[in-house]
XYZ file of C-alpha atoms in Angstrom:
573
model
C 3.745 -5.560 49.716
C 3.269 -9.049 48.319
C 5.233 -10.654 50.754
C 4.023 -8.273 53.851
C 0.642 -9.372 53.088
C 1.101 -12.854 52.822
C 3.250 -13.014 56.148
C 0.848 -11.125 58.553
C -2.084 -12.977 57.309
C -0.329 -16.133 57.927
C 1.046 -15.471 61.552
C -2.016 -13.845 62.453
C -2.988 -17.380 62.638
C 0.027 -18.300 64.612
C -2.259 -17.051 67.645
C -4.759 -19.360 67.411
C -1.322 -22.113 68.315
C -0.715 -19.772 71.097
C -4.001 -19.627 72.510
C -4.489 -23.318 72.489
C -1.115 -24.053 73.928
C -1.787 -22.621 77.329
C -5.316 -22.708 77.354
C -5.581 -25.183 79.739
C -3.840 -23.530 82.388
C -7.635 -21.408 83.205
C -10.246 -24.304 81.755
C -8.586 -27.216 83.609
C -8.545 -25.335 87.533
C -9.002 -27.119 90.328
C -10.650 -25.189 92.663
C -11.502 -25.315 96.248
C -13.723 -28.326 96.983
C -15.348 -30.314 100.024
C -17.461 -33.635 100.076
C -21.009 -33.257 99.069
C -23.784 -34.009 102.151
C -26.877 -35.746 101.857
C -29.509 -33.612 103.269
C -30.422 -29.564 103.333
C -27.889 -27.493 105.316
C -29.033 -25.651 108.298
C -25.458 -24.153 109.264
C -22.253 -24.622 108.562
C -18.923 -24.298 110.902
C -15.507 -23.148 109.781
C -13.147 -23.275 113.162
C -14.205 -20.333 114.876
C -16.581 -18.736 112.070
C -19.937 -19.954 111.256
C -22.473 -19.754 108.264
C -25.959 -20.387 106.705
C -24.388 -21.781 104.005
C -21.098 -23.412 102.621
C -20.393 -20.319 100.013
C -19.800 -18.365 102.822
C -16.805 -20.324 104.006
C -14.891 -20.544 100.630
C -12.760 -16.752 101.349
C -11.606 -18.120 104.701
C -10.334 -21.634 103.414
C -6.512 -21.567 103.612
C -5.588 -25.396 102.974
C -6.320 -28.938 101.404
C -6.503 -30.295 105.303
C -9.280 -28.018 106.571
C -12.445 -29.570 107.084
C -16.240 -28.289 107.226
C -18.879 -28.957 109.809
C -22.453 -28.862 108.993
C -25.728 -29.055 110.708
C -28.316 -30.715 108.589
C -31.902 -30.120 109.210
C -32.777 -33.909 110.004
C -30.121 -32.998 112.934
C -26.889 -35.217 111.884
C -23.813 -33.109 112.025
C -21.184 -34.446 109.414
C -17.685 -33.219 108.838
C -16.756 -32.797 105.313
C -13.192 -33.161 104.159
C -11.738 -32.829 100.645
C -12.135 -36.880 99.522
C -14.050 -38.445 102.346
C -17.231 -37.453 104.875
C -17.672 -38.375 108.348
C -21.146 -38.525 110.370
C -20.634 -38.171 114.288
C -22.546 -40.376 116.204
C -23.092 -38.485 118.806
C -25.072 -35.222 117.810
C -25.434 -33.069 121.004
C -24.325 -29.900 119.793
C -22.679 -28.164 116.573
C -19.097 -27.731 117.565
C -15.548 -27.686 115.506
C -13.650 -30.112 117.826
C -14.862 -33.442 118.320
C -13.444 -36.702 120.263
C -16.610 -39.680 119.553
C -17.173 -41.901 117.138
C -17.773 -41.744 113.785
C -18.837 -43.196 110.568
C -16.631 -42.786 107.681
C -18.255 -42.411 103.928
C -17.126 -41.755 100.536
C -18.786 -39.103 99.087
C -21.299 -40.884 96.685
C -22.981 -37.352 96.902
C -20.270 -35.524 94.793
C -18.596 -32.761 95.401
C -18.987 -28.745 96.392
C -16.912 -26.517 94.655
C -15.957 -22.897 95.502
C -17.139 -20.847 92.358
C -16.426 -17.328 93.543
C -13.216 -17.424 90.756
C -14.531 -20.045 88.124
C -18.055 -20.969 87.516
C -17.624 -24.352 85.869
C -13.868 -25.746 84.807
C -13.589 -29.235 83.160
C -12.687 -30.425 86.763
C -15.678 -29.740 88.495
C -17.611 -30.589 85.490
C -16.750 -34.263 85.367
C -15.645 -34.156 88.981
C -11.659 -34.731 88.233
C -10.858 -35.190 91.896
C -9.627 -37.139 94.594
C -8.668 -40.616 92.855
C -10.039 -39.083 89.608
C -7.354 -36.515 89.853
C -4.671 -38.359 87.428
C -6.864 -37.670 84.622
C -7.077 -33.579 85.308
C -3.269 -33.798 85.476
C -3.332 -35.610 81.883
C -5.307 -32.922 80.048
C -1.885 -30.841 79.034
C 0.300 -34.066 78.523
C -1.786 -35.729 76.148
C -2.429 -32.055 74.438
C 1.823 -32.192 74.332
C 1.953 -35.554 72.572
C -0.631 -34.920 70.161
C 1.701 -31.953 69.411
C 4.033 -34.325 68.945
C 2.299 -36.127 66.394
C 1.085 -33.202 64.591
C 4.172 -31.483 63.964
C 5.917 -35.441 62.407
C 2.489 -35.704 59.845
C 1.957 -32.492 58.682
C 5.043 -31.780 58.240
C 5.380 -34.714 55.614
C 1.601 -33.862 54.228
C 3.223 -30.715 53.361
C 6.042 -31.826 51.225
C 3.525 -34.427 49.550
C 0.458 -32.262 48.817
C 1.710 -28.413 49.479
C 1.753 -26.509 51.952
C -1.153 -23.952 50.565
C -3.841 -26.931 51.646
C -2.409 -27.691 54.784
C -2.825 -24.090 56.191
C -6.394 -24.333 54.559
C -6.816 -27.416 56.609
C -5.088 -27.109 59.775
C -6.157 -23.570 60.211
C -10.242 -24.713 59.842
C -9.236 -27.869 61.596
C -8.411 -25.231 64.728
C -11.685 -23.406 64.470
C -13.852 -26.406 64.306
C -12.082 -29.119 66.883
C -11.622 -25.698 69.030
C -15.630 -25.295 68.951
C -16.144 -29.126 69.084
C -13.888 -28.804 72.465
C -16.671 -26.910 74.173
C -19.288 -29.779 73.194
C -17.855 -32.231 74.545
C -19.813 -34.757 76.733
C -17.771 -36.404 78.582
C -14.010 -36.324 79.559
C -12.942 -38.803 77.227
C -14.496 -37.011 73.933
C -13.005 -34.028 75.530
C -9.386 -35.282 75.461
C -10.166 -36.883 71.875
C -11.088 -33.486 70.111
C -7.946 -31.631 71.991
C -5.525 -34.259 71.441
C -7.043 -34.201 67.599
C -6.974 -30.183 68.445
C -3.131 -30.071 69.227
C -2.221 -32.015 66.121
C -3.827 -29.354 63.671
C -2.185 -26.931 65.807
C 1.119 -28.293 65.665
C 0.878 -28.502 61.723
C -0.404 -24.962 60.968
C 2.791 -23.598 63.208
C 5.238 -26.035 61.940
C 4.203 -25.033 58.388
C 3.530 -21.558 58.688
C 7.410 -21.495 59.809
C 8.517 -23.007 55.819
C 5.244 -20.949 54.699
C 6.402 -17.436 55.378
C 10.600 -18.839 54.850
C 9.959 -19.213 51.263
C 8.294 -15.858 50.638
C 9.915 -13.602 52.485
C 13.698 -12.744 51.148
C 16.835 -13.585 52.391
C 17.687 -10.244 54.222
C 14.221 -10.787 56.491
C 14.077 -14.019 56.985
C 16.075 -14.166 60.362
C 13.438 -11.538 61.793
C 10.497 -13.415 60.081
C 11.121 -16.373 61.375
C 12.022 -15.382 65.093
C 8.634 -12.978 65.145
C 6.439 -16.075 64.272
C 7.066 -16.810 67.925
C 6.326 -13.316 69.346
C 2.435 -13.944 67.333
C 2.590 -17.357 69.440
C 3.065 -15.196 72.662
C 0.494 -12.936 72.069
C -1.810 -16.077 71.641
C -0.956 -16.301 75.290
C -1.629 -13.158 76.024
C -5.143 -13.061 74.216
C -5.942 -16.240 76.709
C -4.696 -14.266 80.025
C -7.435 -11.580 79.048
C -10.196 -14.334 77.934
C -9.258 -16.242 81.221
C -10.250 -12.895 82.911
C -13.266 -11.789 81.443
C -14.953 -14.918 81.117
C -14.940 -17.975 84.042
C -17.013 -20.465 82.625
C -15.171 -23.174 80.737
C -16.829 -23.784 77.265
C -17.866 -20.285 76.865
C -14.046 -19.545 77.318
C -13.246 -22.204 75.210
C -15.348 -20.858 72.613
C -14.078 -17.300 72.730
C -10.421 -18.268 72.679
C -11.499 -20.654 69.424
C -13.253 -17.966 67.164
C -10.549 -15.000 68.284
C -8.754 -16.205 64.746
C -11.904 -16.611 63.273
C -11.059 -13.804 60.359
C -8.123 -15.940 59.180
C -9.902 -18.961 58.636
C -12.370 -16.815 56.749
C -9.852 -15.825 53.830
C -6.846 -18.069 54.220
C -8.384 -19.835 51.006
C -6.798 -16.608 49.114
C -3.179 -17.725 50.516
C -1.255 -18.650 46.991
C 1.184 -22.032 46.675
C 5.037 -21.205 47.363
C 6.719 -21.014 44.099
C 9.462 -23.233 45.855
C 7.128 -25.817 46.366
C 5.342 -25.209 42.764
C 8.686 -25.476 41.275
C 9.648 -28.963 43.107
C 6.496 -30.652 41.778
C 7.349 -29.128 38.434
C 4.363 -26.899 38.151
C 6.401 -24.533 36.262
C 3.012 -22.668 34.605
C 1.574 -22.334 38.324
C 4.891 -21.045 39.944
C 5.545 -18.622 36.684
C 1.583 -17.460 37.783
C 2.371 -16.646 41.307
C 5.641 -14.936 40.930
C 3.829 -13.260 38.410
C 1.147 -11.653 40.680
C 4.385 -10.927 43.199
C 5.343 -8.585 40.575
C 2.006 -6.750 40.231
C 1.758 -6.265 43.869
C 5.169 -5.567 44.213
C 5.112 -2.776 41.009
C 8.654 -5.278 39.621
C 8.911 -3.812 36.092
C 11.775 -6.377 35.297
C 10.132 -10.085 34.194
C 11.629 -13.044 36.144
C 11.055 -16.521 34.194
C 11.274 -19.212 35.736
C 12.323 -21.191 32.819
C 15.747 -19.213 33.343
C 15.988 -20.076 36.644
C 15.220 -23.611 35.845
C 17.941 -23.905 33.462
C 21.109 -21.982 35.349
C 20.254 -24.565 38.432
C 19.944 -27.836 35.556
C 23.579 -26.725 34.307
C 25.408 -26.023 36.967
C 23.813 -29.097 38.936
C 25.437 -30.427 35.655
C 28.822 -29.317 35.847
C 29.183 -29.569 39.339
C 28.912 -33.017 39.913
C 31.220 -35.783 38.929
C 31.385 -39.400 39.670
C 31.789 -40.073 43.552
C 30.119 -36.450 44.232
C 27.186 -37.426 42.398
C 27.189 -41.071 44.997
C 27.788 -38.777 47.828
C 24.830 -36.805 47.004
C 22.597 -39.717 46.600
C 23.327 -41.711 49.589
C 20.735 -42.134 51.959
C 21.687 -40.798 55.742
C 20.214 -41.673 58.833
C 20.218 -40.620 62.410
C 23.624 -42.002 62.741
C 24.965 -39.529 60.709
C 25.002 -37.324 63.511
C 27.433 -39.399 65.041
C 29.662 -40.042 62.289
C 32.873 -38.707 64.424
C 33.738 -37.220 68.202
C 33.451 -33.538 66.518
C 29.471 -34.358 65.644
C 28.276 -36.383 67.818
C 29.128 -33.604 70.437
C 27.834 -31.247 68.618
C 24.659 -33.145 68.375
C 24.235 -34.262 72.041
C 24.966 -30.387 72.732
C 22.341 -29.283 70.042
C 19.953 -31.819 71.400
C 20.285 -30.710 74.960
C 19.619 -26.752 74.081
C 16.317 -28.187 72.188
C 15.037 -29.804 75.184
C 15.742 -27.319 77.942
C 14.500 -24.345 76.093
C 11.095 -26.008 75.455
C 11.533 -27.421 78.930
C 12.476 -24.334 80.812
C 9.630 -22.197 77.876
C 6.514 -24.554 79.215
C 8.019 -24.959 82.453
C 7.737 -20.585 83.163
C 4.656 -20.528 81.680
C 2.245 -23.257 83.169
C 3.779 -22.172 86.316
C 3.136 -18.899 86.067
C -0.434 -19.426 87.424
C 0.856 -20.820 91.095
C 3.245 -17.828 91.771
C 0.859 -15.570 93.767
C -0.363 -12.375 93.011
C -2.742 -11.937 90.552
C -2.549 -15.479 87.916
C -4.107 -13.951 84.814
C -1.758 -10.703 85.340
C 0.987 -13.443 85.628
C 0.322 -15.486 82.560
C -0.127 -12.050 80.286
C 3.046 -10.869 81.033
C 4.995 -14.124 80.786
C 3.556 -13.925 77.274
C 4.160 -9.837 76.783
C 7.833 -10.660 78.424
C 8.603 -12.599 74.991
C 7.897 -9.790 72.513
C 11.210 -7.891 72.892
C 12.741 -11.067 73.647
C 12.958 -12.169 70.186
C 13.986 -8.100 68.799
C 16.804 -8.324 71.448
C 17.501 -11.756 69.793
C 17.825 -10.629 66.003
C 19.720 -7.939 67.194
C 22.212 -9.908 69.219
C 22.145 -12.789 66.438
C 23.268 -10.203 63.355
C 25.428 -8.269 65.951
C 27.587 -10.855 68.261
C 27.023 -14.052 66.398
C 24.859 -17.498 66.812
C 27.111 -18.480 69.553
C 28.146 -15.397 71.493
C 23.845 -14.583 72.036
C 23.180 -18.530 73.104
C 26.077 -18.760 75.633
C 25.569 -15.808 77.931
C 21.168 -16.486 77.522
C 21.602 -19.896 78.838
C 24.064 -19.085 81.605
C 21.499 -16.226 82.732
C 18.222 -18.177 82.807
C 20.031 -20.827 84.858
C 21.612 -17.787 87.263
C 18.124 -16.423 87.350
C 16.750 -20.328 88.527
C 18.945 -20.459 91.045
C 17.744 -16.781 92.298
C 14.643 -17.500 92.585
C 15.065 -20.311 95.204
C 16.553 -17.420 97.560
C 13.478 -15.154 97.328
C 10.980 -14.967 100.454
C 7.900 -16.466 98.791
C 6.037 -13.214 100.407
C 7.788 -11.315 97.839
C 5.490 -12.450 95.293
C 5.756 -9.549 92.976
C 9.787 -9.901 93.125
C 8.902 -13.755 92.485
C 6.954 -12.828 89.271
C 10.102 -10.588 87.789
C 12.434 -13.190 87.921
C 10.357 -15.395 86.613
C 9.690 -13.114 83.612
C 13.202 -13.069 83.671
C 14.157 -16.619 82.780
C 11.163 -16.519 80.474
C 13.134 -13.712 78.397
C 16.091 -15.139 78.485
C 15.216 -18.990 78.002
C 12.930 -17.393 74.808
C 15.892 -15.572 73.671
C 17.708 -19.227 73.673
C 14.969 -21.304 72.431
C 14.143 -18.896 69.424
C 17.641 -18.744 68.167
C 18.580 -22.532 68.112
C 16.076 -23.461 65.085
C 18.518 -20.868 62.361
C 21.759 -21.880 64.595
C 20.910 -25.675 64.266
C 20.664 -26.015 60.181
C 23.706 -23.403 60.186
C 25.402 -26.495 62.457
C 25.329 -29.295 60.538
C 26.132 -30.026 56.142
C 23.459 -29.971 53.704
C 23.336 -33.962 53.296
C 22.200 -34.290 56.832
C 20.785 -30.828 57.835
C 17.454 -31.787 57.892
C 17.487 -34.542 59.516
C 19.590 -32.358 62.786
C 16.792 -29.960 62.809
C 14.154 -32.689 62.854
C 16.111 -34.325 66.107
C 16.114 -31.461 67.363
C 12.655 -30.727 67.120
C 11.731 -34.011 68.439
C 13.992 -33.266 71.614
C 12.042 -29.931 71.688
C 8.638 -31.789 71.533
C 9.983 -34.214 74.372
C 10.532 -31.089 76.402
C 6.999 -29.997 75.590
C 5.490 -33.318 76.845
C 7.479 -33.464 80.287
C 7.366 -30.197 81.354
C 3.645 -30.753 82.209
C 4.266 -33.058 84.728
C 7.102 -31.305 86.198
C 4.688 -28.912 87.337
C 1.696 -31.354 88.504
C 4.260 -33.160 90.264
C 3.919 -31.287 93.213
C 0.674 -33.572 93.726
C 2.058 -36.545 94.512
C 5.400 -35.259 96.519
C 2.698 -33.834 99.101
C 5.530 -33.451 101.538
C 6.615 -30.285 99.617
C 4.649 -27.120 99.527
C 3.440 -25.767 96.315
C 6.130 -23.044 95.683
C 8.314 -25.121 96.775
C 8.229 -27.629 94.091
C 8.090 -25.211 91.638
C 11.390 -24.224 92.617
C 12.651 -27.340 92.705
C 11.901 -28.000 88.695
C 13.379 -24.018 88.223
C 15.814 -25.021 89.922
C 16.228 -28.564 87.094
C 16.185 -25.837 84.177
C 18.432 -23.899 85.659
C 20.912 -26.779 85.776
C 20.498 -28.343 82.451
C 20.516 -24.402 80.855
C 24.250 -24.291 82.938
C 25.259 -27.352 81.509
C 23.923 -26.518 77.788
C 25.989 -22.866 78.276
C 28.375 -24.247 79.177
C 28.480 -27.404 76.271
C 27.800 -24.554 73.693
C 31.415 -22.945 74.548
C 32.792 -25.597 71.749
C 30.187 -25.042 69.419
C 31.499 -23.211 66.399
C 30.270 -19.717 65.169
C 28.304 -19.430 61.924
C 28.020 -15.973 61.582
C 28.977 -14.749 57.836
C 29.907 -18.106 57.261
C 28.722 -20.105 53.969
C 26.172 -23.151 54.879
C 28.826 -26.486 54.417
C 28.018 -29.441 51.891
C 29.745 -32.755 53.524
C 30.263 -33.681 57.229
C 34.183 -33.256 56.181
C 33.560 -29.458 55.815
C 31.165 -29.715 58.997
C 34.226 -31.596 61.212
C 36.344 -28.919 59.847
C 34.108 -25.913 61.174
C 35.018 -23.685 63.637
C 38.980 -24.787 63.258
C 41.726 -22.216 62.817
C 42.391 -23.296 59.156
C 41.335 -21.337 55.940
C 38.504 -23.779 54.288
C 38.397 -27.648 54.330
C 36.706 -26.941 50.557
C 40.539 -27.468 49.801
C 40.675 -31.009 50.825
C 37.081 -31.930 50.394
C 34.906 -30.167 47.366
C 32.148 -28.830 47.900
C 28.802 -31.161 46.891
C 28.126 -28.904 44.415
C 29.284 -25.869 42.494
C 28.322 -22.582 40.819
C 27.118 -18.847 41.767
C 23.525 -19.925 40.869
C 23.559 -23.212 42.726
C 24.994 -21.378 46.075
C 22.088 -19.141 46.166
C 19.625 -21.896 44.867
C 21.113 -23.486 47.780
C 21.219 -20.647 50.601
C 17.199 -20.346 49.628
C 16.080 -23.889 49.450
C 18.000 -25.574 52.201
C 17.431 -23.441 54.669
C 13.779 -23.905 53.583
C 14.067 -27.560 54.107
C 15.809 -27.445 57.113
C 13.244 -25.128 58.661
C 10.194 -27.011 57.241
C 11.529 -30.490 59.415
């Protein structure tokens, strides 16, 4: 019950990460717009169709190249376009087509928006058009990279100070820069408090993930860890419906911020992990918290952690010997992960899976808006496809193996890339499916290579593989934003098109990562290695390389010590 409590209270939070992922996708729209006029409006002309006034004309614009005659009431007919205004000279009567001269402005009036979807979106509140248009298209980018950051300094605040105040912190960090957001006044604050947004963001989920590890037992922890994500997806699901309901930009902003509101109210009650308490040597506070485990959990038998403390001293004793104990010590790098041919493939293979599934995960997603149909419909499911992608996963993982669920989920989302480019883009609801598609099963491949990647590599350097990889992942997260605003500036391609096109790039590098993973050794039932020699040796038709190489170091208590703590480490990087 202990344990329960403590991990739904702490992924509950795991929304908020969600929400402010993909909340840009609604608050930064750019909607239909036209060149401001100088003067009242007396009618307006639309090809054929005429109006009083210019909201009339928004449900029959169809493209970027239209353009909008009015009649103002001083009698000077202008034609408005998207970026630039022209005045005819000659103003004889109001009509669509027109050969004379005339008079070319920029449109030091603003702009007119269409607000029959969105009220007010950061765009047409600082006018984030025409050459002002780069910095709309930075908003998720710079969001990415401050992910980027957050996840490389929490992460090391964590092992310093504990990971009990950096949930306290990050998680009131979210509610307060997610308020500040909405205050903003001007567009530079506004990407200051989000980038400062993402990085608290980044740190909650990156130590939630070692939070809930180290509470939750060994038999769980694969389907722990995995449904931290499905909370994440919901967070974009909860944004879909906010999107929906409300269409001005800081009042959504402000609804999607306190949603996690309760969490931030009593995360203060969260306790310190015993694993951490005991690395520090707080023996008294991690004998306290186990302690109230036991009462929760009704554990009649005691468990002191001054036993514990001792079996892991002695056989850390008797286990290591002269060049072990140099082995052990030795400081590793990056290059460790190309030590030999047998690693450093494994590595550029491991490396690749990180990057397309966080490529091909934000790629579905911030795309799902542009597919037709319905867009908050789009984005909710994209998030609802995820839930029983990660049950499928656990299932598949326990069932088939590490290897045997990654190989045929990469092969698929790259079959279902390709697909898509051979649907008519009428068919938008059999557009949306496939795209749900890939989303499932790039999710199913992007959840499974965090366990798969510290079962990869030795315990000297395991750490340091799954922080790579997370830093390829985090790469992934920062380009795939431009991958889909990059239909902007190739305006020779239509909009679906280039979508495709960057499906289409996933669908390739998820090919090439299925088919890299083929020589990846299974991990399944097999015991976590010590050295790079036992690492090399993985996968090979011979009994153990333990007989050539001992392990690092030795003992029935030590394994298990082991089996609990690294994988804690490796997950926490």
């Amino acid at each position: 019950r202990f344990q329960a409590c403590v991990y739904f209270a702490s992924v509950f939070q795991a929304m908020s990460c969600g929400i402010h992922y993909l909340s840009s996708v609604f608050m930064a729209v750019t909607p239909n717009f036209v060149c401001g006029f100088p003067g009242n409006v007396t009618s307006v002309l639309f090809h054929n169709s005429s109006a009083s006034s210019i909201e009339d004309i928004w449900t029959l614009w169809t493209s970027t190249e239209n353009y909008i005659v009015v009649l103002l009431e001083n009698g000077e007919i202008w034609e408005l376009d998207q970026c630039s205004r022209s005045k005819r000279e000659v103003s004889l009567d109001l009509a669509y087509e027109y050969k004379g001269n005339k008079s070319v402005f920029p449109c030091s009036d603003g702009f007119l928006y269409d607000d029959t979807k969105w009220k007010s979106t950061v765009v047409t509140q600082w006018d984030l058009v025409c050459d002002r248009e780069w910095l709309a298209k930075l908003i998720q980018p710079t969001f990415m990279l401050g992910v980027l950051i957050g996840a490389l300094i929490f992460g090391d605040i964590a092992d310093r100070l504990g990971r009990q105040r950096v949930i306290w912190f990050t998680s009131a960090g979210q509610f307060v820069f997610g308020i500040a957001v909405a205050f903003t006044f001007d567009y530079y604050s506004f990407v200051i408090v989000r980038f400062l947004l993402a990085m608290v963001s980044s740190g909650y989920l990156v130590v939630a993930f070692v939070y809930v590890t180290e509470f939750v037992g060994i038999k769980a922890r694969t389907w722990a860890s995995m449904h931290v994500h499905a909370f994440f997806a919901m967070g974009i699901m909860v944004v879909a419906l906010v999107g929906f309901l409300v269409r001005t930009w800081w009042v959504y902003q402000i609804f999607l911020s306190i949603a996690t509101l309760p969490f931030v109210l009593c995360c203060w009650m969260l306790p310190e992990t015993p694993f951490w308490l005991l690395s520090e040597e707080r023996y008294e506070d991690a004998q306290k918290v186990i302690d109230t485990m036991a009462r929760w959990n009704k554990v009649s038998t005691p468990c002191k952690v001054s036993e514990l403390c001792s079996v892991q001293q002695d056989d850390l004793a008797s286990g290591r010997t002269g060049d072990d104990d140099m082995a052990s010590t030795k400081k590793h790098n990056i290059l460790d992960l190309f030590c030999n041919w047998q690693i450093a493939r494994r590595t550029i293979t491991v490396w690749l899976i990180w990057f397309t599934g966080s490529l091909g995960y934000y790629v579905f997603s911030l795309s799902s808006v542009s597919l037709g149909g319905n867009e908050y419909l789009n984005l909710f499911l994209i998030g609802a496809v995820e839930l029983p992608c990660y049950i499928i996963a656990c299932v598949a993982m326990d069932k088939l193996g590490r290897r045997n669920t990654l190989i045929p989920f990469l092969i698929l989302s790259a079959l279902i890339c390709v697909l898509i480019m051979f649907i008519p883009q009428d068919f938008n609801i059999l557009i949306i499916l496939a795209n749900m598609a890939g989303k499932f099963s790039i999710g199913v491949a992007f959840g499974l290579i965090y366990l798969y990647t510290a079962e990869l590599y030795p315990t000297i350097v395991r750490s340091l593989a799954v922080g790579s990889g997370s830093m390829m992942c985090r790469v992934g997260s920062v380009v795939a934003p431009f991958c889909v605003y990059l239909r902007s500036v190739w305006i020779f391609m239509p909009l679906v098109a280039t979508v495709y096109f960057f499906q289409l790039l996933v669908g390739i590098m998820a090919l090439l990562s299925g088919i890299l993973t083929i020589m990846l050794p299974e991990t399944l039932g097999k015991p976590l290695t010590n050295t790079l020699v036992e690492a090399t040796e993985m996968g090979r038709n011979k009994k153990s390389c333990s007989e050539k190489t001992p392990p690092a170091h030795s003992g029935a208590a030590l394994e298990k010590i082991e089996m609990f703590g690294q994988e804690r480490v490796s997950t926490e990087k």
